Amino acid sequence: MTKEKIEPAEHINKFEKTTEIVLDLSEDFSLSNGWGKKELIAHLLVWDIEILRIVKDVFEGKEVVWSEEYSGSKLDEWNDKQLEQYKEKSLNEVVDMFKEKREELIKNYKLLIEKNLEGKAADLFGLWKHDLHHIKKVKGESFNI
């Protein structure tokens, strides 16, 4: 069985949908790891920032390099460290930062397509799947977009 290839523009469409869903989540859920809406959005925000860093490298003609800081078993530690910087922020502050970075990331995705660089950044377009993974933790595993 082969996977259906998703075009970059469709990835952007799905990314916009998952963004809306995340922002529309109620504030009263608690995930098994103790995260609420603020922590979930902060987690997605730190990954948006990381992907923006990598996209910048693509625009500069560099190879896509994932940081050693979060490779393998270091991932949970890296996530926890990144979330610390948002601990004292309010939900509204985190949401505003998330919206700003999401818009920037979507613009950059579109620019990658315009400049025919999407092939060099193919792995970066699937970030919506990361969103969906976390959305399913709130809405149930059968949820899909």
Short mmCIF file of N, CA and C in Angstrom, two decimals:
data_model
loop_
_atom_site.label_atom_id
_atom_site.label_comp_id
_atom_site.label_asym_id
_atom_site.label_seq_id
_atom_site.Cartn_x
_atom_site.Cartn_y
_atom_site.Cartn_z
N MET A 1 0.85 -1.18 0.00
CA MET A 1 0.00 0.00 0.00
C MET A 1 0.89 1.24 0.00
N THR A 2 0.66 2.13 -0.96
CA THR A 2 1.47 3.35 -1.04
C THR A 2 0.72 4.52 -0.44
N LYS A 3 1.49 5.40 0.14
CA LYS A 3 0.89 6.61 0.71
C LYS A 3 0.59 7.59 -0.41
N GLU A 4 -0.54 8.25 -0.30
CA GLU A 4 -0.90 9.28 -1.26
C GLU A 4 -0.02 10.50 -1.02
N LYS A 5 0.55 11.01 -2.11
CA LYS A 5 1.42 12.18 -1.98
C LYS A 5 0.55 13.42 -1.78
N ILE A 6 0.91 14.20 -0.80
CA ILE A 6 0.18 15.44 -0.52
C ILE A 6 1.01 16.59 -1.05
N GLU A 7 0.41 17.41 -1.87
CA GLU A 7 1.10 18.58 -2.42
C GLU A 7 1.34 19.61 -1.32
N PRO A 8 2.42 20.39 -1.45
CA PRO A 8 2.72 21.40 -0.43
C PRO A 8 1.55 22.34 -0.13
N ALA A 9 0.81 22.74 -1.15
CA ALA A 9 -0.33 23.65 -0.92
C ALA A 9 -1.39 22.99 -0.04
N GLU A 10 -1.59 21.68 -0.20
CA GLU A 10 -2.55 20.96 0.63
C GLU A 10 -2.05 20.86 2.07
N HIS A 11 -0.73 20.70 2.24
CA HIS A 11 -0.16 20.72 3.59
C HIS A 11 -0.48 22.06 4.27
N ILE A 12 -0.35 23.15 3.52
CA ILE A 12 -0.64 24.48 4.08
C ILE A 12 -2.11 24.56 4.48
N ASN A 13 -2.99 24.06 3.63
CA ASN A 13 -4.42 24.06 3.92
C ASN A 13 -4.70 23.30 5.22
N LYS A 14 -4.11 22.13 5.38
CA LYS A 14 -4.31 21.33 6.59
C LYS A 14 -3.70 22.03 7.81
N PHE A 15 -2.58 22.69 7.61
CA PHE A 15 -1.92 23.43 8.68
C PHE A 15 -2.81 24.57 9.17
N GLU A 16 -3.45 25.26 8.23
CA GLU A 16 -4.37 26.34 8.60
C GLU A 16 -5.57 25.77 9.38
N LYS A 17 -6.05 24.60 8.97
CA LYS A 17 -7.17 23.97 9.67
C LYS A 17 -6.78 23.57 11.09
N THR A 18 -5.61 22.94 11.24
CA THR A 18 -5.21 22.52 12.59
C THR A 18 -4.98 23.74 13.48
N THR A 19 -4.51 24.83 12.89
CA THR A 19 -4.31 26.06 13.66
C THR A 19 -5.64 26.55 14.22
N GLU A 20 -6.67 26.58 13.38
CA GLU A 20 -8.01 27.00 13.82
C GLU A 20 -8.53 26.09 14.92
N ILE A 21 -8.35 24.79 14.74
CA ILE A 21 -8.85 23.83 15.73
C ILE A 21 -8.17 24.04 17.08
N VAL A 22 -6.85 24.19 17.05
CA VAL A 22 -6.09 24.41 18.30
C VAL A 22 -6.58 25.66 19.00
N LEU A 23 -6.74 26.73 18.26
CA LEU A 23 -7.17 27.99 18.87
C LEU A 23 -8.60 27.91 19.42
N ASP A 24 -9.42 27.04 18.83
CA ASP A 24 -10.81 26.89 19.27
C ASP A 24 -10.99 25.88 20.41
N LEU A 25 -9.92 25.20 20.81
CA LEU A 25 -10.05 24.24 21.92
C LEU A 25 -10.51 24.96 23.18
N SER A 26 -11.32 24.28 23.97
CA SER A 26 -11.76 24.88 25.24
C SER A 26 -10.57 24.98 26.18
N GLU A 27 -10.72 25.80 27.19
CA GLU A 27 -9.63 26.01 28.15
C GLU A 27 -9.68 25.02 29.31
N ASP A 28 -10.67 24.15 29.34
CA ASP A 28 -10.85 23.31 30.53
C ASP A 28 -10.33 21.87 30.39
N PHE A 29 -9.55 21.58 29.36
CA PHE A 29 -9.03 20.22 29.25
C PHE A 29 -7.68 20.11 29.97
N SER A 30 -7.36 18.89 30.32
CA SER A 30 -6.05 18.59 30.90
C SER A 30 -5.57 17.28 30.29
N LEU A 31 -4.42 17.33 29.65
CA LEU A 31 -3.86 16.12 29.04
C LEU A 31 -3.22 15.25 30.11
N SER A 32 -2.94 14.01 29.76
CA SER A 32 -2.37 13.07 30.73
C SER A 32 -1.02 13.53 31.26
N ASN A 33 -0.33 14.36 30.50
CA ASN A 33 0.97 14.89 30.96
C ASN A 33 0.82 16.17 31.78
N GLY A 34 -0.43 16.58 32.04
CA GLY A 34 -0.69 17.76 32.85
C GLY A 34 -0.83 19.05 32.06
N TRP A 35 -0.62 18.98 30.76
CA TRP A 35 -0.75 20.18 29.94
C TRP A 35 -2.20 20.60 29.82
N GLY A 36 -2.40 21.92 29.85
CA GLY A 36 -3.67 22.53 29.50
C GLY A 36 -3.48 23.23 28.16
N LYS A 37 -4.42 24.10 27.84
CA LYS A 37 -4.38 24.78 26.55
C LYS A 37 -3.12 25.63 26.40
N LYS A 38 -2.73 26.34 27.45
CA LYS A 38 -1.55 27.20 27.37
C LYS A 38 -0.29 26.39 27.06
N GLU A 39 -0.11 25.29 27.76
CA GLU A 39 1.08 24.47 27.56
C GLU A 39 1.10 23.82 26.18
N LEU A 40 -0.07 23.37 25.72
CA LEU A 40 -0.15 22.78 24.39
C LEU A 40 0.21 23.80 23.33
N ILE A 41 -0.37 24.99 23.42
CA ILE A 41 -0.07 26.02 22.42
C ILE A 41 1.38 26.46 22.52
N ALA A 42 1.92 26.56 23.72
CA ALA A 42 3.34 26.91 23.88
C ALA A 42 4.22 25.84 23.23
N HIS A 43 3.86 24.58 23.39
CA HIS A 43 4.61 23.48 22.78
C HIS A 43 4.60 23.60 21.25
N LEU A 44 3.42 23.86 20.69
CA LEU A 44 3.34 24.03 19.24
C LEU A 44 4.12 25.26 18.79
N LEU A 45 4.07 26.30 19.59
CA LEU A 45 4.81 27.54 19.30
C LEU A 45 6.31 27.29 19.22
N VAL A 46 6.87 26.54 20.16
CA VAL A 46 8.32 26.32 20.13
C VAL A 46 8.72 25.52 18.89
N TRP A 47 7.86 24.63 18.45
CA TRP A 47 8.17 23.90 17.22
C TRP A 47 8.02 24.80 15.99
N ASP A 48 7.06 25.71 16.00
CA ASP A 48 6.96 26.69 14.91
C ASP A 48 8.24 27.50 14.81
N ILE A 49 8.75 27.93 15.96
CA ILE A 49 9.98 28.73 15.99
C ILE A 49 11.15 27.92 15.46
N GLU A 50 11.22 26.65 15.83
CA GLU A 50 12.30 25.78 15.36
C GLU A 50 12.20 25.57 13.85
N ILE A 51 10.99 25.34 13.35
CA ILE A 51 10.82 25.15 11.90
C ILE A 51 11.15 26.44 11.16
N LEU A 52 10.78 27.59 11.71
CA LEU A 52 11.15 28.87 11.09
C LEU A 52 12.67 29.02 10.99
N ARG A 53 13.38 28.55 12.00
CA ARG A 53 14.85 28.60 11.97
C ARG A 53 15.37 27.76 10.80
N ILE A 54 14.81 26.60 10.64
CA ILE A 54 15.25 25.71 9.57
C ILE A 54 14.86 26.28 8.20
N VAL A 55 13.66 26.84 8.09
CA VAL A 55 13.21 27.44 6.82
C VAL A 55 14.16 28.57 6.42
N LYS A 56 14.59 29.36 7.38
CA LYS A 56 15.55 30.43 7.10
C LYS A 56 16.82 29.85 6.48
N ASP A 57 17.28 28.74 7.01
CA ASP A 57 18.46 28.07 6.45
C ASP A 57 18.21 27.65 5.00
N VAL A 58 17.02 27.14 4.71
CA VAL A 58 16.69 26.73 3.35
C VAL A 58 16.76 27.94 2.41
N PHE A 59 16.20 29.08 2.84
CA PHE A 59 16.25 30.29 2.02
C PHE A 59 17.69 30.74 1.77
N GLU A 60 18.57 30.45 2.73
CA GLU A 60 19.97 30.83 2.60
C GLU A 60 20.79 29.78 1.85
N GLY A 61 20.11 28.75 1.35
CA GLY A 61 20.80 27.73 0.56
C GLY A 61 21.50 26.66 1.38
N LYS A 62 21.23 26.63 2.68
CA LYS A 62 21.85 25.62 3.54
C LYS A 62 21.01 24.34 3.55
N GLU A 63 21.64 23.26 3.94
CA GLU A 63 20.93 21.99 4.09
C GLU A 63 20.04 22.04 5.33
N VAL A 64 18.95 21.27 5.29
CA VAL A 64 18.08 21.15 6.45
C VAL A 64 18.81 20.33 7.51
N VAL A 65 19.02 20.94 8.67
CA VAL A 65 19.71 20.26 9.77
C VAL A 65 18.84 20.35 11.02
N TRP A 66 18.47 19.18 11.52
CA TRP A 66 17.71 19.11 12.77
C TRP A 66 18.70 19.18 13.92
N SER A 67 18.35 19.90 14.94
CA SER A 67 19.25 20.11 16.07
C SER A 67 19.53 18.82 16.84
N GLU A 68 20.76 18.69 17.26
CA GLU A 68 21.16 17.57 18.12
C GLU A 68 20.49 17.68 19.49
N GLU A 69 20.09 18.90 19.86
CA GLU A 69 19.50 19.14 21.18
C GLU A 69 18.24 18.32 21.43
N TYR A 70 17.52 17.97 20.36
CA TYR A 70 16.27 17.23 20.55
C TYR A 70 16.25 15.91 19.79
N SER A 71 17.41 15.41 19.45
CA SER A 71 17.44 14.14 18.75
C SER A 71 17.28 12.98 19.73
N GLY A 72 16.59 11.96 19.28
CA GLY A 72 16.44 10.74 20.07
C GLY A 72 15.86 10.95 21.46
N SER A 73 16.56 10.45 22.45
CA SER A 73 16.07 10.47 23.83
C SER A 73 16.07 11.86 24.46
N LYS A 74 16.65 12.83 23.78
CA LYS A 74 16.73 14.19 24.33
C LYS A 74 15.46 15.00 24.08
N LEU A 75 14.54 14.46 23.31
CA LEU A 75 13.37 15.22 22.88
C LEU A 75 12.52 15.73 24.05
N ASP A 76 12.17 14.86 24.98
CA ASP A 76 11.33 15.28 26.11
C ASP A 76 12.01 16.36 26.93
N GLU A 77 13.30 16.19 27.15
CA GLU A 77 14.08 17.18 27.90
C GLU A 77 14.08 18.53 27.17
N TRP A 78 14.26 18.49 25.85
CA TRP A 78 14.26 19.72 25.05
C TRP A 78 12.88 20.39 25.12
N ASN A 79 11.81 19.60 24.96
CA ASN A 79 10.45 20.14 25.03
C ASN A 79 10.21 20.82 26.38
N ASP A 80 10.58 20.14 27.47
CA ASP A 80 10.38 20.71 28.81
C ASP A 80 11.15 22.02 28.98
N LYS A 81 12.38 22.03 28.51
CA LYS A 81 13.23 23.23 28.61
C LYS A 81 12.61 24.39 27.83
N GLN A 82 12.09 24.10 26.65
CA GLN A 82 11.48 25.14 25.82
C GLN A 82 10.21 25.69 26.47
N LEU A 83 9.43 24.81 27.08
CA LEU A 83 8.17 25.25 27.71
C LEU A 83 8.40 26.14 28.92
N GLU A 84 9.52 25.98 29.58
CA GLU A 84 9.85 26.79 30.77
C GLU A 84 9.75 28.28 30.50
N GLN A 85 10.17 28.70 29.29
CA GLN A 85 10.19 30.13 28.99
C GLN A 85 8.79 30.74 28.88
N TYR A 86 7.75 29.90 28.84
CA TYR A 86 6.37 30.40 28.73
C TYR A 86 5.59 30.21 30.02
N LYS A 87 6.23 29.67 31.03
CA LYS A 87 5.57 29.34 32.29
C LYS A 87 4.88 30.54 32.94
N GLU A 88 5.53 31.69 32.92
CA GLU A 88 5.00 32.89 33.57
C GLU A 88 4.09 33.72 32.66
N LYS A 89 3.95 33.31 31.42
CA LYS A 89 3.10 34.05 30.47
C LYS A 89 1.64 33.62 30.65
N SER A 90 0.74 34.54 30.33
CA SER A 90 -0.69 34.21 30.37
C SER A 90 -1.07 33.44 29.11
N LEU A 91 -2.22 32.80 29.16
CA LEU A 91 -2.73 32.10 27.98
C LEU A 91 -2.85 33.07 26.81
N ASN A 92 -3.39 34.26 27.05
CA ASN A 92 -3.55 35.24 25.97
C ASN A 92 -2.22 35.63 25.34
N GLU A 93 -1.19 35.80 26.16
CA GLU A 93 0.13 36.14 25.63
C GLU A 93 0.67 35.02 24.76
N VAL A 94 0.52 33.79 25.22
CA VAL A 94 1.01 32.64 24.46
C VAL A 94 0.23 32.50 23.15
N VAL A 95 -1.08 32.69 23.22
CA VAL A 95 -1.92 32.61 22.01
C VAL A 95 -1.49 33.68 21.01
N ASP A 96 -1.26 34.90 21.46
CA ASP A 96 -0.83 35.97 20.56
C ASP A 96 0.50 35.65 19.89
N MET A 97 1.46 35.13 20.66
CA MET A 97 2.76 34.76 20.09
C MET A 97 2.60 33.62 19.09
N PHE A 98 1.74 32.66 19.44
CA PHE A 98 1.48 31.52 18.56
C PHE A 98 0.90 32.00 17.22
N LYS A 99 -0.11 32.86 17.29
CA LYS A 99 -0.74 33.37 16.07
C LYS A 99 0.29 34.09 15.19
N GLU A 100 1.12 34.90 15.82
CA GLU A 100 2.14 35.65 15.08
C GLU A 100 3.11 34.71 14.37
N LYS A 101 3.62 33.72 15.08
CA LYS A 101 4.59 32.79 14.48
C LYS A 101 3.93 31.89 13.45
N ARG A 102 2.68 31.49 13.70
CA ARG A 102 1.96 30.67 12.73
C ARG A 102 1.79 31.41 11.41
N GLU A 103 1.38 32.67 11.50
CA GLU A 103 1.22 33.48 10.29
C GLU A 103 2.54 33.59 9.55
N GLU A 104 3.61 33.83 10.29
CA GLU A 104 4.94 33.93 9.69
C GLU A 104 5.33 32.61 9.02
N LEU A 105 5.05 31.51 9.68
CA LEU A 105 5.41 30.21 9.13
C LEU A 105 4.61 29.91 7.86
N ILE A 106 3.32 30.20 7.87
CA ILE A 106 2.49 29.97 6.69
C ILE A 106 2.98 30.83 5.53
N LYS A 107 3.32 32.09 5.79
CA LYS A 107 3.87 32.96 4.74
C LYS A 107 5.16 32.37 4.18
N ASN A 108 6.00 31.84 5.06
CA ASN A 108 7.25 31.24 4.62
C ASN A 108 7.02 29.96 3.82
N TYR A 109 6.05 29.16 4.21
CA TYR A 109 5.70 27.98 3.43
C TYR A 109 5.30 28.39 2.01
N LYS A 110 4.46 29.41 1.91
CA LYS A 110 4.02 29.89 0.59
C LYS A 110 5.19 30.43 -0.22
N LEU A 111 6.10 31.11 0.44
CA LEU A 111 7.28 31.64 -0.23
C LEU A 111 8.19 30.51 -0.71
N LEU A 112 8.31 29.45 0.06
CA LEU A 112 9.10 28.29 -0.38
C LEU A 112 8.53 27.74 -1.69
N ILE A 113 7.20 27.68 -1.78
CA ILE A 113 6.56 27.19 -3.00
C ILE A 113 6.82 28.15 -4.15
N GLU A 114 6.63 29.46 -3.91
CA GLU A 114 6.87 30.47 -4.95
C GLU A 114 8.28 30.38 -5.51
N LYS A 115 9.25 30.13 -4.64
CA LYS A 115 10.65 30.09 -5.04
C LYS A 115 11.10 28.68 -5.45
N ASN A 116 10.12 27.78 -5.57
CA ASN A 116 10.40 26.39 -5.96
C ASN A 116 11.41 25.71 -5.04
N LEU A 117 11.32 26.01 -3.76
CA LEU A 117 12.23 25.41 -2.78
C LEU A 117 11.54 24.36 -1.91
N GLU A 118 10.28 24.07 -2.21
CA GLU A 118 9.54 23.15 -1.35
C GLU A 118 10.18 21.76 -1.31
N GLY A 119 10.85 21.36 -2.39
CA GLY A 119 11.53 20.06 -2.40
C GLY A 119 12.65 19.98 -1.39
N LYS A 120 13.31 21.09 -1.15
CA LYS A 120 14.42 21.12 -0.18
C LYS A 120 13.91 21.16 1.25
N ALA A 121 12.61 21.41 1.40
CA ALA A 121 12.04 21.54 2.74
C ALA A 121 10.81 20.64 2.92
N ALA A 122 10.76 19.55 2.16
CA ALA A 122 9.58 18.69 2.15
C ALA A 122 9.18 18.22 3.55
N ASP A 123 10.14 17.87 4.38
CA ASP A 123 9.84 17.39 5.73
C ASP A 123 9.18 18.46 6.60
N LEU A 124 9.39 19.71 6.26
CA LEU A 124 8.89 20.80 7.09
C LEU A 124 7.41 21.08 6.87
N PHE A 125 6.88 20.66 5.73
CA PHE A 125 5.49 20.95 5.41
C PHE A 125 4.49 20.09 6.19
N GLY A 126 4.94 19.03 6.79
CA GLY A 126 4.04 18.12 7.50
C GLY A 126 3.83 18.47 8.96
N LEU A 127 4.17 19.68 9.37
CA LEU A 127 4.03 20.06 10.78
C LEU A 127 2.59 19.95 11.28
N TRP A 128 1.62 20.07 10.38
CA TRP A 128 0.22 19.94 10.77
C TRP A 128 -0.05 18.56 11.39
N LYS A 129 0.74 17.55 10.99
CA LYS A 129 0.56 16.20 11.56
C LYS A 129 0.92 16.20 13.04
N HIS A 130 1.91 17.01 13.41
CA HIS A 130 2.28 17.16 14.81
C HIS A 130 1.12 17.81 15.57
N ASP A 131 0.53 18.85 14.97
CA ASP A 131 -0.66 19.49 15.57
C ASP A 131 -1.75 18.45 15.79
N LEU A 132 -2.04 17.69 14.73
CA LEU A 132 -3.13 16.72 14.77
C LEU A 132 -2.89 15.66 15.85
N HIS A 133 -1.66 15.24 16.00
CA HIS A 133 -1.30 14.28 17.05
C HIS A 133 -1.77 14.80 18.42
N HIS A 134 -1.51 16.07 18.69
CA HIS A 134 -1.89 16.65 19.97
C HIS A 134 -3.39 16.95 20.05
N ILE A 135 -3.99 17.35 18.95
CA ILE A 135 -5.44 17.59 18.91
C ILE A 135 -6.18 16.30 19.27
N LYS A 136 -5.70 15.18 18.74
CA LYS A 136 -6.34 13.89 19.03
C LYS A 136 -6.28 13.54 20.51
N LYS A 137 -5.27 14.02 21.20
CA LYS A 137 -5.17 13.76 22.64
C LYS A 137 -6.31 14.47 23.40
N VAL A 138 -6.81 15.55 22.80
CA VAL A 138 -7.90 16.31 23.41
C VAL A 138 -9.25 15.81 22.89
N LYS A 139 -9.37 15.64 21.58
CA LYS A 139 -10.66 15.35 20.95
C LYS A 139 -10.93 13.86 20.74
N GLY A 140 -9.92 13.03 20.93
CA GLY A 140 -10.08 11.59 20.72
C GLY A 140 -9.31 11.12 19.50
N GLU A 141 -8.82 9.91 19.57
CA GLU A 141 -7.95 9.37 18.51
C GLU A 141 -8.65 9.25 17.16
N SER A 142 -9.97 9.16 17.15
CA SER A 142 -10.68 9.03 15.87
C SER A 142 -10.85 10.37 15.16
N PHE A 143 -10.53 11.46 15.83
CA PHE A 143 -10.68 12.79 15.22
C PHE A 143 -9.74 12.92 14.03
N ASN A 144 -10.23 13.52 12.96
CA ASN A 144 -9.39 13.75 11.78
C ASN A 144 -9.84 15.02 11.08
N ILE A 145 -8.98 15.50 10.18
CA ILE A 145 -9.35 16.69 9.41
C ILE A 145 -9.46 16.36 7.94
#
